PDB file of C-alpha atoms in Angstrom:
ATOM      1  CA  UNK A   1       0.000   0.000   0.000  1.00 60.00           C
ATOM      2  CA  UNK A   2       2.844   2.394   0.806  1.00 57.00           C
ATOM      3  CA  UNK A   3       4.549   1.612  -2.485  1.00 58.00           C
ATOM      4  CA  UNK A   4       1.498   2.864  -4.345  1.00 65.00           C
ATOM      5  CA  UNK A   5       1.637   6.246  -2.579  1.00 73.00           C
ATOM      6  CA  UNK A   6       5.227   7.235  -3.406  1.00 74.00           C
ATOM      7  CA  UNK A   7       7.590   6.481  -6.252  1.00 78.00           C
ATOM      8  CA  UNK A   8      10.374   3.897  -6.070  1.00 74.00           C
ATOM      9  CA  UNK A   9      12.959   6.690  -6.091  1.00 79.00           C
ATOM     10  CA  UNK A  10      11.452   8.120  -2.909  1.00 81.00           C
ATOM     11  CA  UNK A  11      11.585   4.733  -1.178  1.00 77.00           C
ATOM     12  CA  UNK A  12      15.240   4.332  -2.201  1.00 75.00           C
ATOM     13  CA  UNK A  13      16.023   7.825  -0.913  1.00 84.00           C
ATOM     14  CA  UNK A  14      14.489   6.968   2.465  1.00 80.00           C
ATOM     15  CA  UNK A  15      16.485   3.758   2.513  1.00 75.00           C
ATOM     16  CA  UNK A  16      19.773   5.557   1.863  1.00 80.00           C
ATOM     17  CA  UNK A  17      19.051   8.074   4.638  1.00 85.00           C
ATOM     18  CA  UNK A  18      18.416   5.263   7.125  1.00 80.00           C
ATOM     19  CA  UNK A  19      21.692   3.613   6.168  1.00 76.00           C
ATOM     20  CA  UNK A  20      23.544   6.918   6.529  1.00 81.00           C
ATOM     21  CA  UNK A  21      21.956   7.512   9.941  1.00 80.00           C
ATOM     22  CA  UNK A  22      23.020   4.035  11.106  1.00 74.00           C
ATOM     23  CA  UNK A  23      26.677   4.689  10.329  1.00 74.00           C
ATOM     24  CA  UNK A  24      26.781   8.271  11.595  1.00 74.00           C
ATOM     25  CA  UNK A  25      28.366   8.615  15.027  1.00 69.00           C
ATOM     26  CA  UNK A  26      28.451  11.647  17.328  1.00 68.00           C
ATOM     27  CA  UNK A  27      31.546  13.699  16.561  1.00 62.00           C
ATOM     28  CA  UNK A  28      34.282  13.618  19.143  1.00 61.00           C
ATOM     29  CA  UNK A  29      35.677  16.747  20.712  1.00 60.00           C
ATOM     30  CA  UNK A  30      37.487  18.542  17.945  1.00 58.00           C
ATOM     31  CA  UNK A  31      41.213  19.101  18.102  1.00 59.00           C
ATOM     32  CA  UNK A  32      42.432  22.643  18.749  1.00 55.00           C
ATOM     33  CA  UNK A  33      41.188  25.645  20.696  1.00 57.00           C
ATOM     34  CA  UNK A  34      37.408  26.219  20.846  1.00 59.00           C
ATOM     35  CA  UNK A  35      36.030  29.069  18.789  1.00 60.00           C
ATOM     36  CA  UNK A  36      35.511  32.425  20.441  1.00 64.00           C
ATOM     37  CA  UNK A  37      32.007  32.902  21.783  1.00 81.00           C
ATOM     38  CA  UNK A  38      29.722  35.085  19.703  1.00 85.00           C
ATOM     39  CA  UNK A  39      29.081  37.337  22.687  1.00 87.00           C
ATOM     40  CA  UNK A  40      32.778  38.097  23.130  1.00 90.00           C
ATOM     41  CA  UNK A  41      33.269  38.678  19.420  1.00 90.00           C
ATOM     42  CA  UNK A  42      30.381  41.119  19.436  1.00 90.00           C
ATOM     43  CA  UNK A  43      31.889  42.939  22.402  1.00 91.00           C
ATOM     44  CA  UNK A  44      35.238  43.253  20.652  1.00 91.00           C
ATOM     45  CA  UNK A  45      33.635  44.721  17.537  1.00 90.00           C
ATOM     46  CA  UNK A  46      31.418  47.061  19.571  1.00 89.00           C
ATOM     47  CA  UNK A  47      34.309  48.391  21.648  1.00 89.00           C
ATOM     48  CA  UNK A  48      36.448  49.015  18.578  1.00 86.00           C
ATOM     49  CA  UNK A  49      33.583  50.696  16.718  1.00 82.00           C
ATOM     50  CA  UNK A  50      32.483  52.920  19.587  1.00 80.00           C
ATOM     51  CA  UNK A  51      36.029  53.881  20.612  1.00 81.00           C
ATOM     52  CA  UNK A  52      38.218  54.704  17.643  1.00 77.00           C
ATOM     53  CA  UNK A  53      41.303  55.290  19.855  1.00 79.00           C
ATOM     54  CA  UNK A  54      41.196  51.908  21.602  1.00 85.00           C
ATOM     55  CA  UNK A  55      43.949  49.526  20.577  1.00 87.00           C
ATOM     56  CA  UNK A  56      44.142  45.774  21.097  1.00 88.00           C
ATOM     57  CA  UNK A  57      45.543  46.033  24.626  1.00 89.00           C
ATOM     58  CA  UNK A  58      42.924  48.594  25.672  1.00 89.00           C
ATOM     59  CA  UNK A  59      40.151  46.337  24.446  1.00 91.00           C
ATOM     60  CA  UNK A  60      41.831  43.370  26.154  1.00 91.00           C
ATOM     61  CA  UNK A  61      41.805  45.246  29.464  1.00 91.00           C
ATOM     62  CA  UNK A  62      38.121  46.154  29.171  1.00 91.00           C
ATOM     63  CA  UNK A  63      37.210  42.556  28.367  1.00 90.00           C
ATOM     64  CA  UNK A  64      39.147  41.364  31.400  1.00 89.00           C
ATOM     65  CA  UNK A  65      37.198  43.814  33.545  1.00 88.00           C
ATOM     66  CA  UNK A  66      34.025  42.139  32.247  1.00 88.00           C
ATOM     67  CA  UNK A  67      35.355  38.671  33.098  1.00 87.00           C
ATOM     68  CA  UNK A  68      36.584  37.647  29.637  1.00 89.00           C
ATOM     69  CA  UNK A  69      40.247  36.685  29.249  1.00 89.00           C
ATOM     70  CA  UNK A  70      41.084  37.041  25.555  1.00 90.00           C
ATOM     71  CA  UNK A  71      44.519  37.079  23.939  1.00 90.00           C
ATOM     72  CA  UNK A  72      45.677  40.190  22.107  1.00 89.00           C
ATOM     73  CA  UNK A  73      46.197  38.191  18.914  1.00 90.00           C
ATOM     74  CA  UNK A  74      42.600  36.945  19.081  1.00 90.00           C
ATOM     75  CA  UNK A  75      41.318  40.510  19.306  1.00 90.00           C
ATOM     76  CA  UNK A  76      43.458  41.511  16.330  1.00 90.00           C
ATOM     77  CA  UNK A  77      42.169  38.562  14.297  1.00 91.00           C
ATOM     78  CA  UNK A  78      38.545  39.309  15.163  1.00 90.00           C
ATOM     79  CA  UNK A  79      38.806  42.943  14.130  1.00 89.00           C
ATOM     80  CA  UNK A  80      40.561  41.995  10.907  1.00 89.00           C
ATOM     81  CA  UNK A  81      37.773  39.559  10.055  1.00 90.00           C
ATOM     82  CA  UNK A  82      35.252  42.395  10.448  1.00 87.00           C
ATOM     83  CA  UNK A  83      37.275  44.834   8.354  1.00 86.00           C
ATOM     84  CA  UNK A  84      38.151  47.097  11.299  1.00 85.00           C
ATOM     85  CA  UNK A  85      41.578  48.697  11.104  1.00 83.00           C
ATOM     86  CA  UNK A  86      44.030  49.111  14.011  1.00 84.00           C
ATOM     87  CA  UNK A  87      43.507  52.118  16.287  1.00 77.00           C
ATOM     88  CA  UNK A  88      45.989  54.511  14.595  1.00 74.00           C
ATOM     89  CA  UNK A  89      44.247  53.989  11.256  1.00 70.00           C
ATOM     90  CA  UNK A  90      40.674  53.955  12.597  1.00 71.00           C
ATOM     91  CA  UNK A  91      38.876  57.281  11.967  1.00 70.00           C
ATOM     92  CA  UNK A  92      36.622  58.960  14.512  1.00 68.00           C
ATOM     93  CA  UNK A  93      33.007  58.169  13.689  1.00 69.00           C
ATOM     94  CA  UNK A  94      30.580  60.972  12.872  1.00 66.00           C
ATOM     95  CA  UNK A  95      28.321  59.902  15.748  1.00 70.00           C
ATOM     96  CA  UNK A  96      31.191  60.130  18.240  1.00 72.00           C
ATOM     97  CA  UNK A  97      32.187  63.568  16.923  1.00 71.00           C
ATOM     98  CA  UNK A  98      28.655  64.904  17.353  1.00 71.00           C
ATOM     99  CA  UNK A  99      28.294  63.538  20.880  1.00 73.00           C
ATOM    100  CA  UNK A 100      31.636  64.937  21.990  1.00 75.00           C
ATOM    101  CA  UNK A 101      31.034  68.423  20.579  1.00 75.00           C
ATOM    102  CA  UNK A 102      27.253  68.819  20.556  1.00 82.00           C
ATOM    103  CA  UNK A 103      27.314  71.790  22.952  1.00 88.00           C
ATOM    104  CA  UNK A 104      29.294  73.820  20.407  1.00 91.00           C
ATOM    105  CA  UNK A 105      27.781  72.481  17.162  1.00 92.00           C
ATOM    106  CA  UNK A 106      24.895  73.797  15.091  1.00 94.00           C
ATOM    107  CA  UNK A 107      23.501  72.556  11.809  1.00 94.00           C
ATOM    108  CA  UNK A 108      22.343  74.870   9.026  1.00 96.00           C
ATOM    109  CA  UNK A 109      20.293  74.155   5.936  1.00 96.00           C
ATOM    110  CA  UNK A 110      17.764  75.518   3.440  1.00 96.00           C
ATOM    111  CA  UNK A 111      14.263  74.362   2.635  1.00 96.00           C
ATOM    112  CA  UNK A 112      11.876  75.670  -0.017  1.00 95.00           C
ATOM    113  CA  UNK A 113       8.202  76.628   0.095  1.00 96.00           C
ATOM    114  CA  UNK A 114       5.923  77.450  -2.825  1.00 95.00           C
ATOM    115  CA  UNK A 115       3.935  80.673  -2.283  1.00 95.00           C
ATOM    116  CA  UNK A 116       1.276  82.292  -4.459  1.00 94.00           C
ATOM    117  CA  UNK A 117       2.213  85.906  -5.240  1.00 92.00           C
ATOM    118  CA  UNK A 118       1.279  88.492  -7.848  1.00 93.00           C
ATOM    119  CA  UNK A 119       3.853  86.853 -10.127  1.00 91.00           C
ATOM    120  CA  UNK A 120       2.287  83.422  -9.713  1.00 92.00           C
ATOM    121  CA  UNK A 121       3.712  80.476  -7.843  1.00 93.00           C
ATOM    122  CA  UNK A 122       7.012  81.645  -6.354  1.00 95.00           C
ATOM    123  CA  UNK A 123       9.700  79.635  -4.574  1.00 96.00           C
ATOM    124  CA  UNK A 124      10.873  80.995  -1.238  1.00 97.00           C
ATOM    125  CA  UNK A 125      14.133  79.794   0.321  1.00 97.00           C
ATOM    126  CA  UNK A 126      14.319  79.653   4.119  1.00 97.00           C
ATOM    127  CA  UNK A 127      17.647  79.316   5.902  1.00 97.00           C
ATOM    128  CA  UNK A 128      17.504  77.968   9.450  1.00 97.00           C
ATOM    129  CA  UNK A 129      19.984  76.915  12.134  1.00 97.00           C
ATOM    130  CA  UNK A 130      19.476  74.161  14.730  1.00 96.00           C
ATOM    131  CA  UNK A 131      21.343  73.871  18.034  1.00 94.00           C
ATOM    132  CA  UNK A 132      22.405  70.212  18.287  1.00 91.00           C
ATOM    133  CA  UNK A 133      22.444  70.149  22.090  1.00 89.00           C
ATOM    134  CA  UNK A 134      19.116  71.878  22.838  1.00 91.00           C
ATOM    135  CA  UNK A 135      17.286  71.293  19.501  1.00 92.00           C
ATOM    136  CA  UNK A 136      16.434  75.015  19.454  1.00 95.00           C
ATOM    137  CA  UNK A 137      15.691  76.494  16.016  1.00 96.00           C
ATOM    138  CA  UNK A 138      16.520  79.908  14.610  1.00 97.00           C
ATOM    139  CA  UNK A 139      15.051  81.097  11.305  1.00 97.00           C
ATOM    140  CA  UNK A 140      17.952  83.025   9.808  1.00 96.00           C
ATOM    141  CA  UNK A 141      16.064  84.422   6.815  1.00 96.00           C
ATOM    142  CA  UNK A 142      13.525  83.839   4.061  1.00 97.00           C
ATOM    143  CA  UNK A 143      13.944  85.152   0.523  1.00 97.00           C
ATOM    144  CA  UNK A 144      13.269  84.414  -3.123  1.00 96.00           C
ATOM    145  CA  UNK A 145      16.877  85.174  -4.014  1.00 96.00           C
ATOM    146  CA  UNK A 146      19.499  83.841  -1.560  1.00 96.00           C
ATOM    147  CA  UNK A 147      22.382  85.657  -3.259  1.00 96.00           C
ATOM    148  CA  UNK A 148      25.787  86.576  -1.849  1.00 96.00           C
ATOM    149  CA  UNK A 149      24.552  89.813  -0.267  1.00 97.00           C
ATOM    150  CA  UNK A 150      21.730  87.992   1.540  1.00 97.00           C
ATOM    151  CA  UNK A 151      24.080  85.285   2.803  1.00 97.00           C
ATOM    152  CA  UNK A 152      26.642  87.816   4.015  1.00 97.00           C
ATOM    153  CA  UNK A 153      24.001  89.687   6.006  1.00 97.00           C
ATOM    154  CA  UNK A 154      22.742  86.428   7.514  1.00 97.00           C
ATOM    155  CA  UNK A 155      26.291  85.527   8.583  1.00 97.00           C
ATOM    156  CA  UNK A 156      26.702  88.918  10.255  1.00 96.00           C
ATOM    157  CA  UNK A 157      23.400  88.516  12.102  1.00 96.00           C
ATOM    158  CA  UNK A 158      24.278  85.016  13.292  1.00 96.00           C
ATOM    159  CA  UNK A 159      27.656  86.115  14.640  1.00 96.00           C
ATOM    160  CA  UNK A 160      26.509  89.386  16.196  1.00 95.00           C
ATOM    161  CA  UNK A 161      28.426  89.900  19.440  1.00 90.00           C
ATOM    162  CA  UNK A 162      25.266  90.843  21.372  1.00 89.00           C
ATOM    163  CA  UNK A 163      22.507  88.443  20.371  1.00 91.00           C
ATOM    164  CA  UNK A 164      23.866  86.298  17.542  1.00 94.00           C
ATOM    165  CA  UNK A 165      22.509  82.730  17.571  1.00 95.00           C
ATOM    166  CA  UNK A 166      26.030  81.346  17.089  1.00 95.00           C
ATOM    167  CA  UNK A 167      27.498  82.909  20.221  1.00 93.00           C
ATOM    168  CA  UNK A 168      29.588  80.269  22.009  1.00 93.00           C
ATOM    169  CA  UNK A 169      29.505  77.860  19.062  1.00 94.00           C
ATOM    170  CA  UNK A 170      32.555  76.432  17.324  1.00 94.00           C
ATOM    171  CA  UNK A 171      31.244  74.368  14.399  1.00 93.00           C
ATOM    172  CA  UNK A 172      28.506  74.764  11.792  1.00 95.00           C
ATOM    173  CA  UNK A 173      27.510  71.710   9.737  1.00 93.00           C
ATOM    174  CA  UNK A 174      26.710  72.620   6.128  1.00 94.00           C
ATOM    175  CA  UNK A 175      25.953  70.690   2.988  1.00 93.00           C
ATOM    176  CA  UNK A 176      27.709  71.482  -0.281  1.00 92.00           C
ATOM    177  CA  UNK A 177      25.024  73.834  -1.577  1.00 93.00           C
ATOM    178  CA  UNK A 178      26.564  76.682  -3.582  1.00 94.00           C
ATOM    179  CA  UNK A 179      24.337  79.142  -1.688  1.00 95.00           C
ATOM    180  CA  UNK A 180      26.774  78.860   1.219  1.00 96.00           C
ATOM    181  CA  UNK A 181      29.200  81.303  -0.355  1.00 96.00           C
ATOM    182  CA  UNK A 182      32.869  81.805   0.422  1.00 95.00           C
ATOM    183  CA  UNK A 183      32.069  85.184   1.981  1.00 96.00           C
ATOM    184  CA  UNK A 184      29.474  83.563   4.250  1.00 97.00           C
ATOM    185  CA  UNK A 185      32.031  81.027   5.461  1.00 96.00           C
ATOM    186  CA  UNK A 186      34.726  83.682   5.801  1.00 96.00           C
ATOM    187  CA  UNK A 187      32.555  85.778   8.132  1.00 96.00           C
ATOM    188  CA  UNK A 188      31.936  82.721  10.296  1.00 96.00           C
ATOM    189  CA  UNK A 189      35.653  81.928  10.311  1.00 95.00           C
ATOM    190  CA  UNK A 190      36.514  85.463  11.429  1.00 95.00           C
ATOM    191  CA  UNK A 191      34.227  84.891  14.414  1.00 95.00           C
ATOM    192  CA  UNK A 192      36.042  81.686  15.370  1.00 95.00           C
ATOM    193  CA  UNK A 193      33.468  79.323  13.877  1.00 95.00           C
ATOM    194  CA  UNK A 194      34.583  76.470  11.631  1.00 95.00           C
ATOM    195  CA  UNK A 195      32.326  75.179   8.863  1.00 95.00           C
ATOM    196  CA  UNK A 196      32.109  71.383   8.563  1.00 91.00           C
ATOM    197  CA  UNK A 197      30.906  70.276   5.132  1.00 92.00           C
ATOM    198  CA  UNK A 198      29.115  66.947   4.908  1.00 90.00           C
ATOM    199  CA  UNK A 199      29.831  64.385   2.200  1.00 87.00           C
ATOM    200  CA  UNK A 200      28.001  64.376  -1.110  1.00 85.00           C
ATOM    201  CA  UNK A 201      24.534  62.826  -0.982  1.00 82.00           C
ATOM    202  CA  UNK A 202      24.811  62.183   2.764  1.00 84.00           C
ATOM    203  CA  UNK A 203      21.900  64.068   4.396  1.00 81.00           C
ATOM    204  CA  UNK A 204      22.141  61.882   7.527  1.00 83.00           C
ATOM    205  CA  UNK A 205      25.337  63.723   8.412  1.00 85.00           C
ATOM    206  CA  UNK A 206      23.093  66.736   9.079  1.00 91.00           C
ATOM    207  CA  UNK A 207      20.294  64.619  10.514  1.00 90.00           C
ATOM    208  CA  UNK A 208      19.038  67.104  13.121  1.00 91.00           C
ATOM    209  CA  UNK A 209      18.424  69.744  10.467  1.00 94.00           C
ATOM    210  CA  UNK A 210      16.804  67.232   8.122  1.00 94.00           C
ATOM    211  CA  UNK A 211      14.518  66.001  10.896  1.00 93.00           C
ATOM    212  CA  UNK A 212      13.353  69.519  11.723  1.00 95.00           C
ATOM    213  CA  UNK A 213      12.457  70.191   8.081  1.00 96.00           C
ATOM    214  CA  UNK A 214      10.423  66.987   8.059  1.00 94.00           C
ATOM    215  CA  UNK A 215       8.552  68.053  11.198  1.00 94.00           C
ATOM    216  CA  UNK A 216       7.873  71.569   9.908  1.00 95.00           C
ATOM    217  CA  UNK A 217       6.585  70.343   6.559  1.00 95.00           C
ATOM    218  CA  UNK A 218       4.560  67.418   7.898  1.00 94.00           C
ATOM    219  CA  UNK A 219       2.912  69.354  10.732  1.00 94.00           C
ATOM    220  CA  UNK A 220       2.419  72.736   9.068  1.00 94.00           C
ATOM    221  CA  UNK A 221       3.878  73.735   5.702  1.00 94.00           C
ATOM    222  CA  UNK A 222       2.544  70.862   3.591  1.00 93.00           C
ATOM    223  CA  UNK A 223      -0.934  71.358   5.058  1.00 92.00           C
ATOM    224  CA  UNK A 224      -1.310  75.004   4.056  1.00 93.00           C
ATOM    225  CA  UNK A 225      -1.630  77.108   0.899  1.00 94.00           C
ATOM    226  CA  UNK A 226       0.345  80.328   1.262  1.00 94.00           C
ATOM    227  CA  UNK A 227      -0.774  83.548  -0.405  1.00 94.00           C
ATOM    228  CA  UNK A 228       1.893  86.200  -0.028  1.00 94.00           C
ATOM    229  CA  UNK A 229       5.172  86.225   1.829  1.00 95.00           C
ATOM    230  CA  UNK A 230       3.625  87.350   5.114  1.00 96.00           C
ATOM    231  CA  UNK A 231       1.449  84.254   5.358  1.00 96.00           C
ATOM    232  CA  UNK A 232       4.567  82.086   5.131  1.00 96.00           C
ATOM    233  CA  UNK A 233       6.437  84.137   7.720  1.00 96.00           C
ATOM    234  CA  UNK A 234       3.469  83.986  10.098  1.00 96.00           C
ATOM    235  CA  UNK A 235       3.214  80.197   9.754  1.00 96.00           C
ATOM    236  CA  UNK A 236       6.937  79.779  10.411  1.00 97.00           C
ATOM    237  CA  UNK A 237       6.762  82.036  13.464  1.00 96.00           C
ATOM    238  CA  UNK A 238       3.771  80.167  14.892  1.00 96.00           C
ATOM    239  CA  UNK A 239       5.346  76.765  14.287  1.00 96.00           C
ATOM    240  CA  UNK A 240       8.649  77.799  15.873  1.00 96.00           C
ATOM    241  CA  UNK A 241       6.852  79.101  18.977  1.00 95.00           C
ATOM    242  CA  UNK A 242       4.900  75.835  19.167  1.00 94.00           C
ATOM    243  CA  UNK A 243       8.073  73.797  18.547  1.00 94.00           C
ATOM    244  CA  UNK A 244      10.004  75.489  21.348  1.00 94.00           C
ATOM    245  CA  UNK A 245       7.423  75.856  24.121  1.00 92.00           C
ATOM    246  CA  UNK A 246       4.555  73.433  23.416  1.00 91.00           C
ATOM    247  CA  UNK A 247       5.890  70.392  21.581  1.00 90.00           C
ATOM    248  CA  UNK A 248       7.578  67.490  23.452  1.00 88.00           C
ATOM    249  CA  UNK A 249      10.765  66.100  21.915  1.00 86.00           C
ATOM    250  CA  UNK A 250      11.719  62.443  21.989  1.00 83.00           C
ATOM    251  CA  UNK A 251      15.429  63.327  21.899  1.00 80.00           C
ATOM    252  CA  UNK A 252      14.926  65.290  25.134  1.00 81.00           C
ATOM    253  CA  UNK A 253      13.010  62.549  26.984  1.00 83.00           C
ATOM    254  CA  UNK A 254       9.717  64.055  25.770  1.00 84.00           C
ATOM    255  CA  UNK A 255      10.422  67.350  27.537  1.00 87.00           C
ATOM    256  CA  UNK A 256       9.879  70.835  26.141  1.00 89.00           C
ATOM    257  CA  UNK A 257      12.794  72.903  24.869  1.00 89.00           C
ATOM    258  CA  UNK A 258      11.583  75.917  26.840  1.00 86.00           C
ATOM    259  CA  UNK A 259       9.493  75.658  29.969  1.00 74.00           C
ATOM    260  CA  UNK A 260       8.701  72.736  32.243  1.00 69.00           C
ATOM    261  CA  UNK A 261       5.203  71.839  31.095  1.00 62.00           C
ATOM    262  CA  UNK A 262       1.979  72.118  33.052  1.00 61.00           C
ATOM    263  CA  UNK A 263       1.076  70.880  36.523  1.00 66.00           C
ATOM    264  CA  UNK A 264      -0.486  67.510  37.362  1.00 72.00           C
ATOM    265  CA  UNK A 265      -3.695  69.009  38.699  1.00 76.00           C
ATOM    266  CA  UNK A 266      -6.272  71.455  37.409  1.00 79.00           C
ATOM    267  CA  UNK A 267      -8.582  71.551  34.436  1.00 86.00           C
ATOM    268  CA  UNK A 268      -7.267  70.547  31.042  1.00 88.00           C
ATOM    269  CA  UNK A 269      -7.086  73.357  28.524  1.00 88.00           C
ATOM    270  CA  UNK A 270      -5.907  73.589  24.945  1.00 89.00           C
ATOM    271  CA  UNK A 271      -3.959  76.275  23.140  1.00 90.00           C
ATOM    272  CA  UNK A 272      -4.492  76.440  19.368  1.00 93.00           C
ATOM    273  CA  UNK A 273      -2.311  77.944  16.662  1.00 93.00           C
ATOM    274  CA  UNK A 274      -2.937  78.423  12.941  1.00 93.00           C
ATOM    275  CA  UNK A 275      -6.653  77.817  13.240  1.00 91.00           C
ATOM    276  CA  UNK A 276      -6.270  74.688  15.356  1.00 90.00           C
ATOM    277  CA  UNK A 277      -3.667  72.998  13.168  1.00 91.00           C
ATOM    278  CA  UNK A 278      -1.240  73.063  16.093  1.00 93.00           C
ATOM    279  CA  UNK A 279      -2.601  72.218  19.523  1.00 92.00           C
ATOM    280  CA  UNK A 280      -1.061  72.199  22.990  1.00 90.00           C
ATOM    281  CA  UNK A 281      -2.846  70.511  25.908  1.00 88.00           C
ATOM    282  CA  UNK A 282      -2.091  71.665  29.428  1.00 85.00           C
ATOM    283  CA  UNK A 283      -3.504  71.810  32.930  1.00 83.00           C
ATOM    284  CA  UNK A 284      -4.413  75.239  34.214  1.00 79.00           C
ATOM    285  CA  UNK A 285      -3.139  76.257  37.637  1.00 69.00           C
ATOM    286  CA  UNK A 286      -5.555  75.406  40.429  1.00 57.00           C
TER     287      UNK A 286
END
């Protein structure tokens, strides 16, 4: 009955597998040193990736502190297998650079908005600056023609010795847009601020600026039709006020940039901006 269900080839295949299983014995303990545990290998790679200045001996010491005794040659072999160079040749990662200098770094970028004017649909360019440490935003200027004169004036405003947004900053992250003119960068340099240009087609190197543009467009700009320059400026002003004092930020443990939020008691109220497009819920003081 079984033979009528399957083909002869299938029966022969089962037969060969049974024979192979009969003559297969459990493998004895292999000769040589056991392979390095996956957990330790992962630790070696993580330590080398997160700490560009750590050499083999430094990693060996940290592993020993965690209870793992690993030879220096084993660490070298593991890193080589993962394509990680020795410490002197290992560059500082972009993430490490940002974390180490975030209190003195800002990111700058442009975004465009289409506005209906007397000349028809007109493109406006808005230049903004984001403080990496606090996430605070400063709208540096909005224009239809971001020429050299406009950029020079923006640079002077940003570096003003009284209330310039870049006071106390050392680095400005820029993309390779030609609108960031040599004069613009020279004014920043004269104020002790170095411009750091990101790689081509690498927007993630200015991720904080890119993320703010996404928030502004998704929550406000892409949901409105602007008629005249003033309507755009008003929307940007309202969104920035909402962004700073009413909007929680995941990168700041869902805290506000400015202010400490409302109390835990009292009636719940709501503050609306732009006709209710932006809302802020709070508890009024008892």
